[in-house]
JSON list of C-alpha atoms and ligand atoms in Angstrom, two decimals:
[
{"chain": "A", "resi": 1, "resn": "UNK", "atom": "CA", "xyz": [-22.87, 0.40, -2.69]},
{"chain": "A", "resi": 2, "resn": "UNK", "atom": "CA", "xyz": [-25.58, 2.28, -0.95]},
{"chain": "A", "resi": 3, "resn": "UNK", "atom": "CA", "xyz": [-24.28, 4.79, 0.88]},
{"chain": "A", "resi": 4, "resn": "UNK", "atom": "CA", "xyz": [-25.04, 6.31, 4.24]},
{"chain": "A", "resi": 5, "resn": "UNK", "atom": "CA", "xyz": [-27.63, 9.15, 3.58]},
{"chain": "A", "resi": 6, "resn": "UNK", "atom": "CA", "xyz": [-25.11, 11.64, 4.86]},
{"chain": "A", "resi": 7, "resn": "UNK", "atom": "CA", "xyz": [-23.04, 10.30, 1.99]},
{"chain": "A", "resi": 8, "resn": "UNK", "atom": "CA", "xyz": [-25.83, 11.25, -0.28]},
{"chain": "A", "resi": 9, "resn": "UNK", "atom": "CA", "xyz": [-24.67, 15.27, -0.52]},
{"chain": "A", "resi": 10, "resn": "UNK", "atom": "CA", "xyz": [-22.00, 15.96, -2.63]},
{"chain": "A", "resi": 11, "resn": "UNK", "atom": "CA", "xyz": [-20.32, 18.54, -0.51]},
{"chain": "A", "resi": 12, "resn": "UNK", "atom": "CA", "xyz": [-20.24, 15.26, 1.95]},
{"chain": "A", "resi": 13, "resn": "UNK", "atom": "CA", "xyz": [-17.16, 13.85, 1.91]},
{"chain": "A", "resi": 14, "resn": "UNK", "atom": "CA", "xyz": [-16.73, 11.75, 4.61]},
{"chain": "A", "resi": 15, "resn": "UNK", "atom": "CA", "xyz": [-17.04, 7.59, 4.92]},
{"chain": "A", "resi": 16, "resn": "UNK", "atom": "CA", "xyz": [-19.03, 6.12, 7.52]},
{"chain": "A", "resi": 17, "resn": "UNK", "atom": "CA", "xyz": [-17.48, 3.43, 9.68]},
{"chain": "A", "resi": 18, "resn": "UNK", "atom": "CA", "xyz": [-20.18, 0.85, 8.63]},
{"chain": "A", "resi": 19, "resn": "UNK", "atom": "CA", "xyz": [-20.19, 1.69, 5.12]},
{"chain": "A", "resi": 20, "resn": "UNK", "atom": "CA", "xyz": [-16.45, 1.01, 4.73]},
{"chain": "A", "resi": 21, "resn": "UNK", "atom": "CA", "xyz": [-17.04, -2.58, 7.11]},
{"chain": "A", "resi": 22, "resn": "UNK", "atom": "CA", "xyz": [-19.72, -3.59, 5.44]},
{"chain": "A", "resi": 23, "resn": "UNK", "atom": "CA", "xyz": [-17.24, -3.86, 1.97]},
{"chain": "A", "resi": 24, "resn": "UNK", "atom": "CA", "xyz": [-14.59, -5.23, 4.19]},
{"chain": "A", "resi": 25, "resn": "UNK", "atom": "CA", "xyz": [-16.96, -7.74, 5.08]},
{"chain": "A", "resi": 26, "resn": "UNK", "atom": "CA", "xyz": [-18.10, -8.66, 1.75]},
{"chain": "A", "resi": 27, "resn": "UNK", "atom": "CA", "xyz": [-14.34, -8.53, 0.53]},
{"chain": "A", "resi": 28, "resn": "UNK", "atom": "CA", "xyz": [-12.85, -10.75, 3.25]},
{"chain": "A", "resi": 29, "resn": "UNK", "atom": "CA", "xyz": [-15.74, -13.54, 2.66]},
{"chain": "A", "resi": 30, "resn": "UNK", "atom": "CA", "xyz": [-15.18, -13.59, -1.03]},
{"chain": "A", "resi": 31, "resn": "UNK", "atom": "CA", "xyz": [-11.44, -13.39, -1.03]},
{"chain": "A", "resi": 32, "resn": "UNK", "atom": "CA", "xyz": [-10.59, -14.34, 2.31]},
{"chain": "A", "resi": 33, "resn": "UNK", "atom": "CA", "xyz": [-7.79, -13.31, 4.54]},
{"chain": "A", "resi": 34, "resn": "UNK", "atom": "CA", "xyz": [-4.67, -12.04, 2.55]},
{"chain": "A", "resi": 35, "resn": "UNK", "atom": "CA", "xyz": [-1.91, -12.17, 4.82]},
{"chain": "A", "resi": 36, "resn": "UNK", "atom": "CA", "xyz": [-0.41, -8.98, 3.52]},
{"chain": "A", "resi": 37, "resn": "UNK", "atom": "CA", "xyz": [2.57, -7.93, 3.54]},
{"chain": "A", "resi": 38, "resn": "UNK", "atom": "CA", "xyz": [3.97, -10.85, 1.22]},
{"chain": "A", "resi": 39, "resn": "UNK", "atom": "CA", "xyz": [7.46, -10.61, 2.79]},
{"chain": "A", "resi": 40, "resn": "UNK", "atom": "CA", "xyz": [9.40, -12.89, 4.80]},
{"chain": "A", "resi": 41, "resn": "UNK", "atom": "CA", "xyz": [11.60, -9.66, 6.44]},
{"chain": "A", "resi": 42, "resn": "UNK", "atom": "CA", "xyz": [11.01, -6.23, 7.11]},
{"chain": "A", "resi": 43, "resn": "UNK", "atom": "CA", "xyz": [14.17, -5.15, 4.82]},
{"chain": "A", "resi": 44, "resn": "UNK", "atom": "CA", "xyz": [11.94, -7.47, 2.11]},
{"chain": "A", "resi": 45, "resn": "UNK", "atom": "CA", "xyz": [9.05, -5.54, 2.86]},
{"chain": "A", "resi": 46, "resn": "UNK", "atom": "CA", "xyz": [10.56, -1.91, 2.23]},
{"chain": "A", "resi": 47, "resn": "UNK", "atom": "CA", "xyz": [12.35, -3.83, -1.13]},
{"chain": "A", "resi": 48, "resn": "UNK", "atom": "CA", "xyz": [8.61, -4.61, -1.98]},
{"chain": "A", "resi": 49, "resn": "UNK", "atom": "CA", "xyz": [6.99, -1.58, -1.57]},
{"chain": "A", "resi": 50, "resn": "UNK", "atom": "CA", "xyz": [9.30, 0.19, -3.92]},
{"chain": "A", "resi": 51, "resn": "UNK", "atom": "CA", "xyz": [9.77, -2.34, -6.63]},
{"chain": "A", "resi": 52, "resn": "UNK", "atom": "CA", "xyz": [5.92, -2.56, -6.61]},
{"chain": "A", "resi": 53, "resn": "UNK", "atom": "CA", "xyz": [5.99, 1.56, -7.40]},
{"chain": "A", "resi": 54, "resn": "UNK", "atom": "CA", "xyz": [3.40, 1.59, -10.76]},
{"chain": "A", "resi": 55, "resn": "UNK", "atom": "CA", "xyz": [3.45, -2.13, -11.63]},
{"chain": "A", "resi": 56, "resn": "UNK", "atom": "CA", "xyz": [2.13, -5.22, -10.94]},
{"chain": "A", "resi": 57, "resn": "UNK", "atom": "CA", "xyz": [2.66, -7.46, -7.94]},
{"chain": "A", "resi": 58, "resn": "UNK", "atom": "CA", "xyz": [3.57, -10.27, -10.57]},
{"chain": "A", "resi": 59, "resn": "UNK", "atom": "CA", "xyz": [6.36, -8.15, -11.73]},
{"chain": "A", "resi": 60, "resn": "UNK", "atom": "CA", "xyz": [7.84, -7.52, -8.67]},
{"chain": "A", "resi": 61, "resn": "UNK", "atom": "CA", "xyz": [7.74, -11.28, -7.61]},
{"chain": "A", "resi": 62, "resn": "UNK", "atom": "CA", "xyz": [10.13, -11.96, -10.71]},
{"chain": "A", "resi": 63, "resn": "UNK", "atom": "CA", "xyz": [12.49, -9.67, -9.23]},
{"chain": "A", "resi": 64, "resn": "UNK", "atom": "CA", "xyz": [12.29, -10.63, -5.85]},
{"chain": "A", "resi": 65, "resn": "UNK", "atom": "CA", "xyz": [13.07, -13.85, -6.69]},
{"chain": "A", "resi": 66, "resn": "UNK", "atom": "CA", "xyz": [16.06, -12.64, -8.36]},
{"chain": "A", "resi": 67, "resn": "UNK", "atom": "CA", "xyz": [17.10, -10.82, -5.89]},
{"chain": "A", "resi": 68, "resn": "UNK", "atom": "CA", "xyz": [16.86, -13.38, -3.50]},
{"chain": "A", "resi": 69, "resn": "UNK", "atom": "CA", "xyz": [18.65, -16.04, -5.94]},
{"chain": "A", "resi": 70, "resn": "UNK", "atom": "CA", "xyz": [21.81, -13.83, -6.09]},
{"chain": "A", "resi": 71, "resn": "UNK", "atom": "CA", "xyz": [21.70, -13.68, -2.13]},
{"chain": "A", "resi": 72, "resn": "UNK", "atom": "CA", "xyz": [21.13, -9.58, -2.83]},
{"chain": "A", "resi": 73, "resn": "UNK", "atom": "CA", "xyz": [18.24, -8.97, -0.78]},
{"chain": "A", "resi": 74, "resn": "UNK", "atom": "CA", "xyz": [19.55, -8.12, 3.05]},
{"chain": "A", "resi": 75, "resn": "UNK", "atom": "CA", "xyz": [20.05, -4.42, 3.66]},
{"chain": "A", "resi": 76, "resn": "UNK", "atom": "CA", "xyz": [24.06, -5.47, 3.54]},
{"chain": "A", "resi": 77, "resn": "UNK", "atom": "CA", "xyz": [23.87, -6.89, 0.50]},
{"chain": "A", "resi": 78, "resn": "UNK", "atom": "CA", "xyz": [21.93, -3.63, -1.66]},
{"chain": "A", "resi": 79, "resn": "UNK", "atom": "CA", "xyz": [24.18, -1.96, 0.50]},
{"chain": "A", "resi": 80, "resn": "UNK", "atom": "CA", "xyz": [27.38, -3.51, -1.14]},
{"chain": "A", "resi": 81, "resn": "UNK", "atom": "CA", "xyz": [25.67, -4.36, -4.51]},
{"chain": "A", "resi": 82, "resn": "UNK", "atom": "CA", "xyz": [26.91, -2.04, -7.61]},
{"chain": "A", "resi": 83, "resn": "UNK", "atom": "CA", "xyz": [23.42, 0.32, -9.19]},
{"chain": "A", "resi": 84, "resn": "UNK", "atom": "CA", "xyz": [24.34, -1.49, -12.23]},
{"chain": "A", "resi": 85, "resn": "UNK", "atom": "CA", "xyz": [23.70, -5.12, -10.93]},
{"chain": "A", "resi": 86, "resn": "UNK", "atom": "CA", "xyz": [20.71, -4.64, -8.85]},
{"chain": "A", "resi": 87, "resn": "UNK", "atom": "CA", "xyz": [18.84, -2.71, -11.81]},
{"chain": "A", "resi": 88, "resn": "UNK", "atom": "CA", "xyz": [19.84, -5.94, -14.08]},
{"chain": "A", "resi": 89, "resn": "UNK", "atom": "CA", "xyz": [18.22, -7.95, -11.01]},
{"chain": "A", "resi": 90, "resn": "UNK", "atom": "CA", "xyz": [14.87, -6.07, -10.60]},
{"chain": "A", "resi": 91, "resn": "UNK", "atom": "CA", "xyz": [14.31, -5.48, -14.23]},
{"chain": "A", "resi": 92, "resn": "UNK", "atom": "CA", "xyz": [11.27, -7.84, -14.01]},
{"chain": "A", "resi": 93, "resn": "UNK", "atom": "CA", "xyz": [9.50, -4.96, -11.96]},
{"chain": "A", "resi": 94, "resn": "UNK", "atom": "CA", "xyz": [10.09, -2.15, -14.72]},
{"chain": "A", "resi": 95, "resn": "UNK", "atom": "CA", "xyz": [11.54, 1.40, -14.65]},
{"chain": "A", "resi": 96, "resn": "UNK", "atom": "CA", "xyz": [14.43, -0.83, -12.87]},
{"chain": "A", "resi": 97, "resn": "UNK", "atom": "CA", "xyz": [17.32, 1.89, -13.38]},
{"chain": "A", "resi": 98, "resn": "UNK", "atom": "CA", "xyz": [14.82, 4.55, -11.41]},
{"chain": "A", "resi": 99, "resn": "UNK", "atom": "CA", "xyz": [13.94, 1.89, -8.91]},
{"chain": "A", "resi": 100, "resn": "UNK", "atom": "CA", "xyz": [17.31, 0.22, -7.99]},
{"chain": "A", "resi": 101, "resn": "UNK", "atom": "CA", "xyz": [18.50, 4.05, -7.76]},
{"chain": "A", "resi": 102, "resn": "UNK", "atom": "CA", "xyz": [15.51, 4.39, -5.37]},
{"chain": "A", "resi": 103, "resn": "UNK", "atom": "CA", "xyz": [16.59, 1.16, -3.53]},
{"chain": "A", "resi": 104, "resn": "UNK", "atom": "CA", "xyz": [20.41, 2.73, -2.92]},
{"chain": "A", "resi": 105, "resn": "UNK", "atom": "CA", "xyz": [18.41, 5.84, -1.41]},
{"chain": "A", "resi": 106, "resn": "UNK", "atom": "CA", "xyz": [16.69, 3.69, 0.70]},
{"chain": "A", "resi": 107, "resn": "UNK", "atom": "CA", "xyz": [19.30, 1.60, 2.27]},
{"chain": "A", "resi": 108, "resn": "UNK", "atom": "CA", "xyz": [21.88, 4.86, 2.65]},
{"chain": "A", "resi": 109, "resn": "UNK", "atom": "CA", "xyz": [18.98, 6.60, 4.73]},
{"chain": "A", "resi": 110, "resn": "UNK", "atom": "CA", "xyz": [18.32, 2.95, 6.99]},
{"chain": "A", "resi": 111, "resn": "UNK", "atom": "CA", "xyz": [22.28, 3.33, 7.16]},
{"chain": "A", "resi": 112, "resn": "UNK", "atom": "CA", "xyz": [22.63, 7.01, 8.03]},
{"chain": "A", "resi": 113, "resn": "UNK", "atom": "CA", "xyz": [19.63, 7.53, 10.45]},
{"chain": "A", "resi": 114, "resn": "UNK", "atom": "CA", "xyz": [19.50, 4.28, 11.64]},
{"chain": "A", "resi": 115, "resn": "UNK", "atom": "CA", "xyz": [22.76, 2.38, 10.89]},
{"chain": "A", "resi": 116, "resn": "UNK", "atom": "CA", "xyz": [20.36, -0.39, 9.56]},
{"chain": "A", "resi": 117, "resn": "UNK", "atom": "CA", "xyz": [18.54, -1.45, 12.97]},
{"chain": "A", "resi": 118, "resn": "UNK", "atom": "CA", "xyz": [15.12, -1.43, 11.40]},
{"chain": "A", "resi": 119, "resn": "UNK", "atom": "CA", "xyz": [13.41, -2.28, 14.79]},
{"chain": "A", "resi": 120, "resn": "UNK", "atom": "CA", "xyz": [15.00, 1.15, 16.24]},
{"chain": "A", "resi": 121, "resn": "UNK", "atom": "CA", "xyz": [13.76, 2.60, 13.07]},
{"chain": "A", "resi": 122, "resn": "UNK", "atom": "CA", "xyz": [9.99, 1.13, 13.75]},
{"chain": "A", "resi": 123, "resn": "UNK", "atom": "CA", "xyz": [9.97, 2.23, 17.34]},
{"chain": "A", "resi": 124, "resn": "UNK", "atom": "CA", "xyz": [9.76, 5.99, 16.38]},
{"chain": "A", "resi": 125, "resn": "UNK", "atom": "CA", "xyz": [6.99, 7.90, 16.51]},
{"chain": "A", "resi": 126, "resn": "UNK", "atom": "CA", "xyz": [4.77, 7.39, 13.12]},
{"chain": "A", "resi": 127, "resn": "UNK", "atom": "CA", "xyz": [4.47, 10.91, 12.39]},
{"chain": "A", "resi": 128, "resn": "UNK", "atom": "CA", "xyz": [7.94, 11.62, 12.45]},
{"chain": "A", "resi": 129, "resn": "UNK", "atom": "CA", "xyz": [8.90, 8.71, 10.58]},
{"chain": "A", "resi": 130, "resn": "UNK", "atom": "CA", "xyz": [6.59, 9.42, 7.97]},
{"chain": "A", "resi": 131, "resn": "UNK", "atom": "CA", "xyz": [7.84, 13.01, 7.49]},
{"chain": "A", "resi": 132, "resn": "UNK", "atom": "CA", "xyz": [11.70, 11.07, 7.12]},
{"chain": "A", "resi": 133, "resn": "UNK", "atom": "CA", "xyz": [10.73, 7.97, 5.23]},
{"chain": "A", "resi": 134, "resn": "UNK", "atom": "CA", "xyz": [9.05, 11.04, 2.96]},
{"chain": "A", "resi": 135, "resn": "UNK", "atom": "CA", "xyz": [12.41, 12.90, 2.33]},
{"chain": "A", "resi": 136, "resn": "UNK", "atom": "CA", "xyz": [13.96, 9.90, 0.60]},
{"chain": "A", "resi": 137, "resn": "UNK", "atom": "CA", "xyz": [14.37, 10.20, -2.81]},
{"chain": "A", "resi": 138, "resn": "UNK", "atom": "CA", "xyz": [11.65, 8.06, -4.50]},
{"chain": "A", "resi": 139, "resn": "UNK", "atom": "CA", "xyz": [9.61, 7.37, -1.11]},
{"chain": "A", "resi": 140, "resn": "UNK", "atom": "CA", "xyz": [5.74, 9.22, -1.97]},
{"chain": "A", "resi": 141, "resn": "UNK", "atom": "CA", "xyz": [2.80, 9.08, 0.76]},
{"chain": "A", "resi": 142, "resn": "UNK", "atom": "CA", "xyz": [2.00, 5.87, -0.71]},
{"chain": "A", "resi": 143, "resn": "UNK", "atom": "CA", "xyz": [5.27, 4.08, -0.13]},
{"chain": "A", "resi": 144, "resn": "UNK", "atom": "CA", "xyz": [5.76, 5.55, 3.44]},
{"chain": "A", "resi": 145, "resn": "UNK", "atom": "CA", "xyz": [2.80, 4.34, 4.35]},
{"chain": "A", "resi": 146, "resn": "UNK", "atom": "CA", "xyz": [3.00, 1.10, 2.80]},
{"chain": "A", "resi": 147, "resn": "UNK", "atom": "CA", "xyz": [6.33, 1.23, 4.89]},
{"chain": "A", "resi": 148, "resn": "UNK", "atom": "CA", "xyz": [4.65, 2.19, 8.04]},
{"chain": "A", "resi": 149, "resn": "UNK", "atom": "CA", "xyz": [1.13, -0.16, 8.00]},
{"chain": "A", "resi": 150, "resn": "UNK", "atom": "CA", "xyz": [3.16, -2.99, 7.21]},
{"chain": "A", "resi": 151, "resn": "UNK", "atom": "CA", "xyz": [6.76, -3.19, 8.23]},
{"chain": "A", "resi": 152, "resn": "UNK", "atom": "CA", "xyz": [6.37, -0.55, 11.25]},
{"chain": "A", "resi": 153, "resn": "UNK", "atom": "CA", "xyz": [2.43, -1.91, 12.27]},
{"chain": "A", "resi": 154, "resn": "UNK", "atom": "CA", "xyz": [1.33, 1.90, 12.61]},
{"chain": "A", "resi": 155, "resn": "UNK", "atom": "CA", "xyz": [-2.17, 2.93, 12.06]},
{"chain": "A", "resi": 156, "resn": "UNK", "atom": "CA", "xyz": [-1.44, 4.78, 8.18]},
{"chain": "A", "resi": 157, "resn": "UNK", "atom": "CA", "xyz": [-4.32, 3.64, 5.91]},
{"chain": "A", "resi": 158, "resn": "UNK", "atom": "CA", "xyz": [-2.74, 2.67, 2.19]},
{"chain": "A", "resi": 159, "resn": "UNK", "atom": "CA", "xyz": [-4.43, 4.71, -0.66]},
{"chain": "A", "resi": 160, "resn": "UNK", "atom": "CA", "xyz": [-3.67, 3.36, -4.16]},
{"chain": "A", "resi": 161, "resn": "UNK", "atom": "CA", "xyz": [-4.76, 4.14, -7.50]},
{"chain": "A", "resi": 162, "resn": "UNK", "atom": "CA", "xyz": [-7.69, 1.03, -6.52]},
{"chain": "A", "resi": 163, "resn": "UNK", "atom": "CA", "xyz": [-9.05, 2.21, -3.49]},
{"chain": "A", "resi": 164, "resn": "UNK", "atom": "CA", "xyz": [-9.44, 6.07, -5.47]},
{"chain": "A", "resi": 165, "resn": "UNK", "atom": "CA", "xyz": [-11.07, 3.97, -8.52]},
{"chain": "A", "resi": 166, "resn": "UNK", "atom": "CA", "xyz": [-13.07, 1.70, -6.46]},
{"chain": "A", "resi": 167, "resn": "UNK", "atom": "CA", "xyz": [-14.72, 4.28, -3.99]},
{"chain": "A", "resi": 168, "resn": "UNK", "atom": "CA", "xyz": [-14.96, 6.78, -6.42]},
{"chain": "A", "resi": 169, "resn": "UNK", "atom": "CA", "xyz": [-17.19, 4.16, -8.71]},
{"chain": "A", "resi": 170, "resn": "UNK", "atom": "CA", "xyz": [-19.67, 3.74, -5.49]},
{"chain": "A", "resi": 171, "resn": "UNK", "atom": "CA", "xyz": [-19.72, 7.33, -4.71]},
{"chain": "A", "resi": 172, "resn": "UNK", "atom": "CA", "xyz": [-18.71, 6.64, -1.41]},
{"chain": "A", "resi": 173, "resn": "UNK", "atom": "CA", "xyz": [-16.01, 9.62, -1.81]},
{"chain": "A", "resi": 174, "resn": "UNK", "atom": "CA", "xyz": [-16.57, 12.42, -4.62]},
{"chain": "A", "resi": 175, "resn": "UNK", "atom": "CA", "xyz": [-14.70, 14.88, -6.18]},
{"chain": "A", "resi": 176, "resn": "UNK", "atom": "CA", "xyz": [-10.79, 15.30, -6.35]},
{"chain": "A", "resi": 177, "resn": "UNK", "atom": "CA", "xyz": [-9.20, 14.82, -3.34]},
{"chain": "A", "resi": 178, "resn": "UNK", "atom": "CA", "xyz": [-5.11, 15.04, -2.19]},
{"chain": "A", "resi": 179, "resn": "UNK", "atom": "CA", "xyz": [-3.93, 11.21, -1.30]},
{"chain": "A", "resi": 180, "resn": "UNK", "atom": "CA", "xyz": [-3.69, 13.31, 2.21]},
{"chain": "A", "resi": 181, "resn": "UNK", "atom": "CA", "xyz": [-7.45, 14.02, 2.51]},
{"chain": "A", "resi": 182, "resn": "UNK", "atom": "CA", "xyz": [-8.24, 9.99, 1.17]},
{"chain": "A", "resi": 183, "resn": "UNK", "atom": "CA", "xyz": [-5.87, 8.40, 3.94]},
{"chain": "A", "resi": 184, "resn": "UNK", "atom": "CA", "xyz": [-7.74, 10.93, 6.83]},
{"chain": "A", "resi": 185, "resn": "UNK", "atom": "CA", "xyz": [-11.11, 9.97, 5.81]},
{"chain": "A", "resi": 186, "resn": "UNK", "atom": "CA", "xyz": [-10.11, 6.25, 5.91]},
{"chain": "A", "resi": 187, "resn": "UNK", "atom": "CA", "xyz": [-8.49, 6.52, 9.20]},
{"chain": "A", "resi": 188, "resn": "UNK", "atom": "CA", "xyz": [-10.67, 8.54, 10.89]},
{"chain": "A", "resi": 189, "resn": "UNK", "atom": "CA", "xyz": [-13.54, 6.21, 9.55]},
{"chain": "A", "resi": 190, "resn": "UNK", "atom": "CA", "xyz": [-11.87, 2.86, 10.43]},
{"chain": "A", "resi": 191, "resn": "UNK", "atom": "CA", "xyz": [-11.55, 0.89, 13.83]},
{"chain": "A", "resi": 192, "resn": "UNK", "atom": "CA", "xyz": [-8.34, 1.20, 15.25]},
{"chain": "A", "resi": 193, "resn": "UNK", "atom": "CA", "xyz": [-7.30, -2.69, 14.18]},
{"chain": "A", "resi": 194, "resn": "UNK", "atom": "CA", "xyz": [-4.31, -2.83, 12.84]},
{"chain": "A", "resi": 195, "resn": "UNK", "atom": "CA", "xyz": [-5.65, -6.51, 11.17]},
{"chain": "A", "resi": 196, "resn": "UNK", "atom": "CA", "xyz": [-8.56, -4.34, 9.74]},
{"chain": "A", "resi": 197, "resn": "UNK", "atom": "CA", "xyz": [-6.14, -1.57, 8.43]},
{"chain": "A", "resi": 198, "resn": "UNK", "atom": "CA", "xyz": [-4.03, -4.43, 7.14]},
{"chain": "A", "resi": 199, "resn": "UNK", "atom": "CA", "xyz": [-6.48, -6.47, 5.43]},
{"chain": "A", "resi": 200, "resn": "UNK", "atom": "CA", "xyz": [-8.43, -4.71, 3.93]},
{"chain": "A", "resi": 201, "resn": "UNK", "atom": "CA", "xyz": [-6.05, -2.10, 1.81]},
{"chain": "A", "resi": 202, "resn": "UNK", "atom": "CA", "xyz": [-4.80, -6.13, 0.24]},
{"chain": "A", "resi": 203, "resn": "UNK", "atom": "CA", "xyz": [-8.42, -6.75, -0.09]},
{"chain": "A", "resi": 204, "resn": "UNK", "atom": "CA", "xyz": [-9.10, -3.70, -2.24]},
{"chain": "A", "resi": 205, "resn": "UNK", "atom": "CA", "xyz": [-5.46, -4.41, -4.17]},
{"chain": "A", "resi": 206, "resn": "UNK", "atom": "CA", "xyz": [-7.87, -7.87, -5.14]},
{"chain": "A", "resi": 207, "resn": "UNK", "atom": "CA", "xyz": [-10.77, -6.41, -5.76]},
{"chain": "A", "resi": 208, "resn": "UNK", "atom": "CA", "xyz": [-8.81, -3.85, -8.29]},
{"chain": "A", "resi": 209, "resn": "UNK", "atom": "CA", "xyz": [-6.56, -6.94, -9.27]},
{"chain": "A", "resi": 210, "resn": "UNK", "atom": "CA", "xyz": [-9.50, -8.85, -11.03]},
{"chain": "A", "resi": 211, "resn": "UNK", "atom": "CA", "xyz": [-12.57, -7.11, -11.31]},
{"chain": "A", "resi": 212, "resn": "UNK", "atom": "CA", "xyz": [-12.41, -3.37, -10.93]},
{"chain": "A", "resi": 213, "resn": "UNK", "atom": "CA", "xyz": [-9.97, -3.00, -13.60]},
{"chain": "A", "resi": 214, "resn": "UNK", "atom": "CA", "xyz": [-9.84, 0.63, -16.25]},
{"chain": "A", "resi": 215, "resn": "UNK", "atom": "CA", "xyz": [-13.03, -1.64, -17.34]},
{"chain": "A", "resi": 216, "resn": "UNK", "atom": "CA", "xyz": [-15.09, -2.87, -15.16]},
{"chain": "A", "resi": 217, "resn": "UNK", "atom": "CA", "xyz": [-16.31, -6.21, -14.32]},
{"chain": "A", "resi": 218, "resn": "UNK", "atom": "CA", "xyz": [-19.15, -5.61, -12.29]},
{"chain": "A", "resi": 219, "resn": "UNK", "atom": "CA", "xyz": [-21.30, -8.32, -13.14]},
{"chain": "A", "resi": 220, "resn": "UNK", "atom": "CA", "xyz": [-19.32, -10.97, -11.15]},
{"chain": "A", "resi": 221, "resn": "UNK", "atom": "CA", "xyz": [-17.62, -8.71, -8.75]},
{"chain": "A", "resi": 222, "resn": "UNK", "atom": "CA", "xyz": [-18.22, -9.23, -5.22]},
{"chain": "A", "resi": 223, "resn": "UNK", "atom": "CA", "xyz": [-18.96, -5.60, -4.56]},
{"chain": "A", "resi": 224, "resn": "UNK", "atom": "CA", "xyz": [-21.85, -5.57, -7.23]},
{"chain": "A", "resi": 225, "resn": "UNK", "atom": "CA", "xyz": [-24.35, -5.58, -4.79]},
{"chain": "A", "resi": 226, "resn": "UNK", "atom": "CA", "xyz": [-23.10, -2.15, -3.75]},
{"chain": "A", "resi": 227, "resn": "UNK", "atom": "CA", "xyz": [-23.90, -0.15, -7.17]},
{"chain": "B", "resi": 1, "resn": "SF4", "atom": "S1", "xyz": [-15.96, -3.78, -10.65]},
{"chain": "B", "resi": 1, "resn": "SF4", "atom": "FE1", "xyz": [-17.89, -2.70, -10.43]},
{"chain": "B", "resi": 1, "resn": "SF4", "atom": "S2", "xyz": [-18.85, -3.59, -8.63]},
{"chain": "B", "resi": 1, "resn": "SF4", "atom": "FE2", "xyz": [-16.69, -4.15, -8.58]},
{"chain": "B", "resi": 1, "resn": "SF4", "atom": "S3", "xyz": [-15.70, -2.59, -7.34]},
{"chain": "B", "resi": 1, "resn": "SF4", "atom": "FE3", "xyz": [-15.56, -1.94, -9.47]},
{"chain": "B", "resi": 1, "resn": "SF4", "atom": "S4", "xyz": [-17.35, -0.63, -9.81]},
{"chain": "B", "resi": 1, "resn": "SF4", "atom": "FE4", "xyz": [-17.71, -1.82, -7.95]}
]
């Protein structure tokens, strides 16, 4: 896109609030709304954002379903479920031994801290329940704050490998950057709308989904007009 002059400088690295609306804009006409997070309960949520760790939301679809087939996707049931079985069950979403080992973590912290009341959980204060959800075993920034935008409604921004490979592309951000420094310059740059924080993170998971793959399709992506 064209950027802000500011955003001209490369020791600039800061996003402008209109830059970032005007590709929300673009996004949400060509996609329209996405009605993220595809989960019909919080538990299902927190299942989602871990199966969905470095696959496809296809994948993890398959093993929802599965899950949800075998009546094993309540916090009780993963609870009470052996390792063994739930890996068999969310095999679909890959590195399933690492993930259903993640999913046990998971559900013993919701049970130890918590004793599974998820709304007492949400209620916290999103700092501090980022700097929790982020001593689980398994749980990275991206997870937590997957965890936090969507299940908790809390104003975390979601950086993925897209919104690095799409902003990067359009020089809206340069250089190398820690996934804390991305999320800042997002949040800081965004209107406090949790709709807006929402939406748009699923609108850059399209955009990444069928255009701005490792090669690009620029000539009919929606963000062409952009370059
Ligand atoms: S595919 Fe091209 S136009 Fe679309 S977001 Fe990626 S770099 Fe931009």
């Amino acid at each position: 896109m064209k950027p802000s002059k500011s955003l001209n400088y490369p020791a600039k690295r800061y996003l402008k609030s209109k830059d970032l609306l005007a590709v929300y804009k673009t996004l949400r006409k060509s996609f329209g709304h996405q009605k993220w997070w595809p989960a019909r309960t919080p538990f299902e949520m927190m299942v989602g954002a871990i199966l969905t760790q470095n696959t496809a939301w296809i994948n993890v679809e398959k093993a929802i379903e599965n899950l949800r087939s075998a009546n094993a996707l309540s916090f009780a049931a993963i609870r009470r479920i052996s390792e063994r079985r739930l890996a068999a069950l969310i095999r679909p979403a890959g590195y399933f031994n690492i993930k259903a080992n993640r999913l046990k973590h998971l559900a013993a912290f919701l049970q130890k801290e918590f004793q599974g009341n998820f709304k007492a959980m949400f209620r916290m204060n999103g700092k501090k329940l980022r700097e929790r959800l982020l001593q689980v075993k398994g749980i990275g920034p991206e997870t937590a704050d997957s965890i936090l935008l969507y299940g908790a409604k809390k104003y975390f921004f979601v950086i993925d490998a897209y919104t690095k490979r799409i902003f990067t592309r359009h020089r809206l951000i340069r250089g190398k950057h820690s996934y804390d420094v991305w999320q800042k310059l997002f949040n800081n740059a965004l209107p406090r709308k949790l709709d807006l924080f929402n939406d748009f993170h699923a609108q850059i998971v399209a955009v990444g989904k069928h255009f701005c793959r490792s090669t690009p399709q620029c000539e009919s992506c929606p963000l062409k007009i952009y370059l």
